[in-house]
Amino acid sequence: MFFKNKKKENEKKQLLYKENIRVNCAPDTQENVIRKVGQMLVDSGYVDQPYVEAMVEREASLSTYMGNGLALPHGVEAAKKEIRSSGIAVMVFPEGTPWGEEKVNIVIGIAGVGEEHLSILSVIADKMLDADAASELTSGAADADTIYKILAGKE
């Protein structure tokens, strides 16, 4: 039993699960959105609970607003030890939600082991450079399956 649990802990997780995509989210405060997307990462076993606080801390020091209606909250460097596995969680706000002085339509919470966060950011940036994909992601009209297909490249 002990070894089975240990093995399961070490299994490689997918970067994104459909269950970690929430569409039609109601606008909320920036901090609440960060806490919600962070909790999704916790609930999926990507990170330990203190990582959520590190995401809030990161936002207080440097905005994760990327432009084009996209925010990519993630933890401060010191919180890397709280990451069990690289993963993302997505919240879509068709009406937008306030993000500092901006408004965002899609929030993608990120946890990256080691330097994997850079490759995750790169993949998301590539998707946002594709005008059709970016429009679908930020319009608020896409369903979870479509978002999953765009971000994970899977059906």
PDB file of C-alpha atoms in Angstrom:
ATOM      1  CA  MET A   1       0.000   0.000   0.000  1.00  0.00           C
ATOM      2  CA  PHE A   2       2.762   2.457   0.895  1.00  0.00           C
ATOM      3  CA  PHE A   3       4.540   1.860  -2.398  1.00  0.00           C
ATOM      4  CA  LYS A   4       1.362   2.194  -4.450  1.00  0.00           C
ATOM      5  CA  ASN A   5       0.670   5.609  -2.959  1.00  0.00           C
ATOM      6  CA  LYS A   6       4.250   6.686  -3.521  1.00  0.00           C
ATOM      7  CA  LYS A   7       4.137   5.534  -7.133  1.00  0.00           C
ATOM      8  CA  LYS A   8       0.865   7.366  -7.746  1.00  0.00           C
ATOM      9  CA  GLU A   9       2.376  10.564  -6.321  1.00  0.00           C
ATOM     10  CA  ASN A  10       5.244  10.326  -8.790  1.00  0.00           C
ATOM     11  CA  GLU A  11       3.105   9.658 -11.863  1.00  0.00           C
ATOM     12  CA  LYS A  12       3.371  12.367 -14.508  1.00  0.00           C
ATOM     13  CA  LYS A  13       0.211  14.449 -14.624  1.00  0.00           C
ATOM     14  CA  GLN A  14      -1.238  16.024 -17.738  1.00  0.00           C
ATOM     15  CA  LEU A  15      -0.614  19.743 -17.972  1.00  0.00           C
ATOM     16  CA  LEU A  16      -4.346  20.407 -18.306  1.00  0.00           C
ATOM     17  CA  TYR A  17      -7.424  18.404 -17.431  1.00  0.00           C
ATOM     18  CA  LYS A  18     -10.881  19.356 -18.735  1.00  0.00           C
ATOM     19  CA  GLU A  19     -12.050  19.510 -15.118  1.00  0.00           C
ATOM     20  CA  ASN A  20      -9.672  22.465 -14.661  1.00  0.00           C
ATOM     21  CA  ILE A  21     -11.502  24.597 -17.184  1.00  0.00           C
ATOM     22  CA  ARG A  22     -14.317  26.786 -15.886  1.00  0.00           C
ATOM     23  CA  VAL A  23     -16.361  28.694 -18.463  1.00  0.00           C
ATOM     24  CA  ASN A  24     -19.045  31.339 -17.981  1.00  0.00           C
ATOM     25  CA  CYS A  25     -17.457  32.606 -14.761  1.00  0.00           C
ATOM     26  CA  ALA A  26     -19.046  35.638 -13.121  1.00  0.00           C
ATOM     27  CA  PRO A  27     -16.823  38.686 -12.599  1.00  0.00           C
ATOM     28  CA  ASP A  28     -15.090  38.797  -9.222  1.00  0.00           C
ATOM     29  CA  THR A  29     -12.257  40.636  -7.539  1.00  0.00           C
ATOM     30  CA  GLN A  30      -8.781  39.998  -8.854  1.00  0.00           C
ATOM     31  CA  GLU A  31      -7.654  38.400  -5.583  1.00  0.00           C
ATOM     32  CA  ASN A  32     -10.695  36.098  -5.445  1.00  0.00           C
ATOM     33  CA  VAL A  33     -10.085  34.973  -9.031  1.00  0.00           C
ATOM     34  CA  ILE A  34      -6.439  34.220  -8.231  1.00  0.00           C
ATOM     35  CA  ARG A  35      -7.483  32.253  -5.152  1.00  0.00           C
ATOM     36  CA  LYS A  36     -10.084  30.285  -7.130  1.00  0.00           C
ATOM     37  CA  VAL A  37      -7.755  29.381 -10.000  1.00  0.00           C
ATOM     38  CA  GLY A  38      -5.035  28.584  -7.448  1.00  0.00           C
ATOM     39  CA  GLN A  39      -7.391  26.323  -5.524  1.00  0.00           C
ATOM     40  CA  MET A  40      -8.091  24.436  -8.741  1.00  0.00           C
ATOM     41  CA  LEU A  41      -4.340  23.745  -8.961  1.00  0.00           C
ATOM     42  CA  VAL A  42      -4.368  22.561  -5.326  1.00  0.00           C
ATOM     43  CA  ASP A  43      -7.441  20.365  -5.784  1.00  0.00           C
ATOM     44  CA  SER A  44      -5.845  18.692  -8.806  1.00  0.00           C
ATOM     45  CA  GLY A  45      -2.673  17.895  -6.890  1.00  0.00           C
ATOM     46  CA  TYR A  46      -0.386  20.186  -8.900  1.00  0.00           C
ATOM     47  CA  VAL A  47       0.555  22.342  -5.911  1.00  0.00           C
ATOM     48  CA  ASP A  48       0.342  22.494  -2.138  1.00  0.00           C
ATOM     49  CA  GLN A  49      -1.935  25.067  -0.501  1.00  0.00           C
ATOM     50  CA  PRO A  50       0.780  27.694   0.263  1.00  0.00           C
ATOM     51  CA  TYR A  51       1.261  28.162  -3.494  1.00  0.00           C
ATOM     52  CA  VAL A  52      -2.083  29.993  -3.684  1.00  0.00           C
ATOM     53  CA  GLU A  53      -0.825  32.639  -1.265  1.00  0.00           C
ATOM     54  CA  ALA A  54       2.347  32.913  -3.366  1.00  0.00           C
ATOM     55  CA  MET A  55       0.169  33.609  -6.422  1.00  0.00           C
ATOM     56  CA  VAL A  56      -1.536  36.469  -4.575  1.00  0.00           C
ATOM     57  CA  GLU A  57       1.887  37.727  -3.441  1.00  0.00           C
ATOM     58  CA  ARG A  58       3.208  37.670  -7.039  1.00  0.00           C
ATOM     59  CA  GLU A  59       0.273  39.714  -8.264  1.00  0.00           C
ATOM     60  CA  ALA A  60       0.808  42.310  -5.531  1.00  0.00           C
ATOM     61  CA  SER A  61       4.395  42.842  -6.681  1.00  0.00           C
ATOM     62  CA  LEU A  62       4.016  42.449 -10.454  1.00  0.00           C
ATOM     63  CA  SER A  63       0.875  42.202 -12.543  1.00  0.00           C
ATOM     64  CA  THR A  64       0.401  39.012 -14.515  1.00  0.00           C
ATOM     65  CA  TYR A  65      -1.809  40.797 -17.055  1.00  0.00           C
ATOM     66  CA  MET A  66      -0.422  39.920 -20.484  1.00  0.00           C
ATOM     67  CA  GLY A  67      -2.682  42.021 -22.706  1.00  0.00           C
ATOM     68  CA  ASN A  68      -5.436  40.903 -25.084  1.00  0.00           C
ATOM     69  CA  GLY A  69      -7.727  39.994 -22.183  1.00  0.00           C
ATOM     70  CA  LEU A  70      -5.312  37.418 -20.731  1.00  0.00           C
ATOM     71  CA  ALA A  71      -3.836  37.073 -17.242  1.00  0.00           C
ATOM     72  CA  LEU A  72      -1.386  34.334 -16.208  1.00  0.00           C
ATOM     73  CA  PRO A  73      -1.176  34.284 -12.402  1.00  0.00           C
ATOM     74  CA  HIS A  74       1.575  32.155 -10.898  1.00  0.00           C
ATOM     75  CA  GLY A  75       3.539  31.984  -7.668  1.00  0.00           C
ATOM     76  CA  VAL A  76       6.671  33.825  -6.640  1.00  0.00           C
ATOM     77  CA  GLU A  77      10.010  32.066  -7.127  1.00  0.00           C
ATOM     78  CA  ALA A  78      10.238  31.147  -3.434  1.00  0.00           C
ATOM     79  CA  ALA A  79       7.067  29.052  -3.799  1.00  0.00           C
ATOM     80  CA  LYS A  80       8.605  26.630  -6.330  1.00  0.00           C
ATOM     81  CA  LYS A  81       8.959  24.100  -3.499  1.00  0.00           C
ATOM     82  CA  GLU A  82       5.144  23.996  -3.254  1.00  0.00           C
ATOM     83  CA  ILE A  83       4.784  22.684  -6.824  1.00  0.00           C
ATOM     84  CA  ARG A  84       4.320  18.908  -7.114  1.00  0.00           C
ATOM     85  CA  SER A  85       3.716  18.764 -10.860  1.00  0.00           C
ATOM     86  CA  SER A  86       3.428  21.268 -13.694  1.00  0.00           C
ATOM     87  CA  GLY A  87      -0.144  22.187 -14.491  1.00  0.00           C
ATOM     88  CA  ILE A  88      -2.575  24.886 -15.485  1.00  0.00           C
ATOM     89  CA  ALA A  89      -6.134  25.832 -14.603  1.00  0.00           C
ATOM     90  CA  VAL A  90      -8.392  28.059 -16.699  1.00  0.00           C
ATOM     91  CA  MET A  91     -11.227  30.429 -15.894  1.00  0.00           C
ATOM     92  CA  VAL A  92     -13.168  32.202 -18.645  1.00  0.00           C
ATOM     93  CA  PHE A  93     -15.115  35.409 -18.017  1.00  0.00           C
ATOM     94  CA  PRO A  94     -17.389  36.218 -20.988  1.00  0.00           C
ATOM     95  CA  GLU A  95     -18.201  39.655 -19.528  1.00  0.00           C
ATOM     96  CA  GLY A  96     -14.634  40.191 -18.390  1.00  0.00           C
ATOM     97  CA  THR A  97     -13.407  40.612 -14.842  1.00  0.00           C
ATOM     98  CA  PRO A  98     -11.323  43.455 -13.402  1.00  0.00           C
ATOM     99  CA  TRP A  99      -7.542  42.951 -13.330  1.00  0.00           C
ATOM    100  CA  GLY A 100      -5.899  46.019 -11.882  1.00  0.00           C
ATOM    101  CA  GLU A 101      -6.637  48.814 -14.348  1.00  0.00           C
ATOM    102  CA  GLU A 102      -7.512  46.274 -17.053  1.00  0.00           C
ATOM    103  CA  LYS A 103     -10.252  43.775 -17.771  1.00  0.00           C
ATOM    104  CA  VAL A 104      -9.518  40.130 -18.589  1.00  0.00           C
ATOM    105  CA  ASN A 105     -11.594  37.426 -20.213  1.00  0.00           C
ATOM    106  CA  ILE A 106      -9.336  34.452 -19.586  1.00  0.00           C
ATOM    107  CA  VAL A 107      -7.228  33.671 -16.546  1.00  0.00           C
ATOM    108  CA  ILE A 108      -4.781  30.775 -16.727  1.00  0.00           C
ATOM    109  CA  GLY A 109      -3.221  29.834 -13.403  1.00  0.00           C
ATOM    110  CA  ILE A 110       0.219  28.313 -13.894  1.00  0.00           C
ATOM    111  CA  ALA A 111       2.437  26.049 -11.818  1.00  0.00           C
ATOM    112  CA  GLY A 112       5.672  24.959 -13.439  1.00  0.00           C
ATOM    113  CA  VAL A 113       8.249  22.585 -11.977  1.00  0.00           C
ATOM    114  CA  GLY A 114      11.774  23.937 -12.381  1.00  0.00           C
ATOM    115  CA  GLU A 115      12.025  25.863 -15.622  1.00  0.00           C
ATOM    116  CA  GLU A 116       8.905  24.235 -17.115  1.00  0.00           C
ATOM    117  CA  HIS A 117       6.927  27.411 -16.420  1.00  0.00           C
ATOM    118  CA  LEU A 118       8.868  29.058 -19.259  1.00  0.00           C
ATOM    119  CA  SER A 119       7.802  26.413 -21.764  1.00  0.00           C
ATOM    120  CA  ILE A 120       4.203  26.650 -20.483  1.00  0.00           C
ATOM    121  CA  LEU A 121       4.278  30.423 -20.994  1.00  0.00           C
ATOM    122  CA  SER A 122       5.759  29.888 -24.450  1.00  0.00           C
ATOM    123  CA  VAL A 123       2.968  27.504 -25.477  1.00  0.00           C
ATOM    124  CA  ILE A 124       0.301  29.910 -24.240  1.00  0.00           C
ATOM    125  CA  ALA A 125       2.026  32.826 -26.013  1.00  0.00           C
ATOM    126  CA  ASP A 126       2.095  30.815 -29.248  1.00  0.00           C
ATOM    127  CA  LYS A 127      -1.635  30.117 -28.932  1.00  0.00           C
ATOM    128  CA  MET A 128      -2.318  33.799 -28.323  1.00  0.00           C
ATOM    129  CA  LEU A 129      -0.312  34.716 -31.462  1.00  0.00           C
ATOM    130  CA  ASP A 130      -2.715  32.584 -33.494  1.00  0.00           C
ATOM    131  CA  ALA A 131      -5.468  35.139 -34.148  1.00  0.00           C
ATOM    132  CA  ASP A 132      -8.245  32.527 -34.418  1.00  0.00           C
ATOM    133  CA  ALA A 133      -7.202  30.662 -31.260  1.00  0.00           C
ATOM    134  CA  ALA A 134      -6.734  33.910 -29.321  1.00  0.00           C
ATOM    135  CA  SER A 135     -10.145  35.153 -30.399  1.00  0.00           C
ATOM    136  CA  GLU A 136     -11.789  31.893 -29.369  1.00  0.00           C
ATOM    137  CA  LEU A 137     -10.010  31.840 -26.011  1.00  0.00           C
ATOM    138  CA  THR A 138     -10.783  35.429 -25.056  1.00  0.00           C
ATOM    139  CA  SER A 139     -14.263  35.832 -26.559  1.00  0.00           C
ATOM    140  CA  GLY A 140     -15.875  33.920 -23.725  1.00  0.00           C
ATOM    141  CA  ALA A 141     -17.894  31.936 -26.258  1.00  0.00           C
ATOM    142  CA  ALA A 142     -15.731  28.791 -26.274  1.00  0.00           C
ATOM    143  CA  ASP A 143     -16.796  25.771 -24.269  1.00  0.00           C
ATOM    144  CA  ALA A 144     -14.470  23.666 -22.110  1.00  0.00           C
ATOM    145  CA  ASP A 145     -13.879  21.134 -24.909  1.00  0.00           C
ATOM    146  CA  THR A 146     -12.782  23.841 -27.334  1.00  0.00           C
ATOM    147  CA  ILE A 147     -10.488  25.467 -24.788  1.00  0.00           C
ATOM    148  CA  TYR A 148      -9.014  22.079 -23.935  1.00  0.00           C
ATOM    149  CA  LYS A 149      -8.404  21.346 -27.607  1.00  0.00           C
ATOM    150  CA  ILE A 150      -6.659  24.705 -28.126  1.00  0.00           C
ATOM    151  CA  LEU A 151      -4.486  24.652 -25.000  1.00  0.00           C
ATOM    152  CA  ALA A 152      -3.772  20.933 -24.711  1.00  0.00           C
ATOM    153  CA  GLY A 153      -3.823  20.138 -28.396  1.00  0.00           C
ATOM    154  CA  LYS A 154      -6.095  17.178 -27.720  1.00  0.00           C
ATOM    155  CA  GLU A 155      -9.636  16.203 -28.559  1.00  0.00           C
TER     156      GLU A 155
END
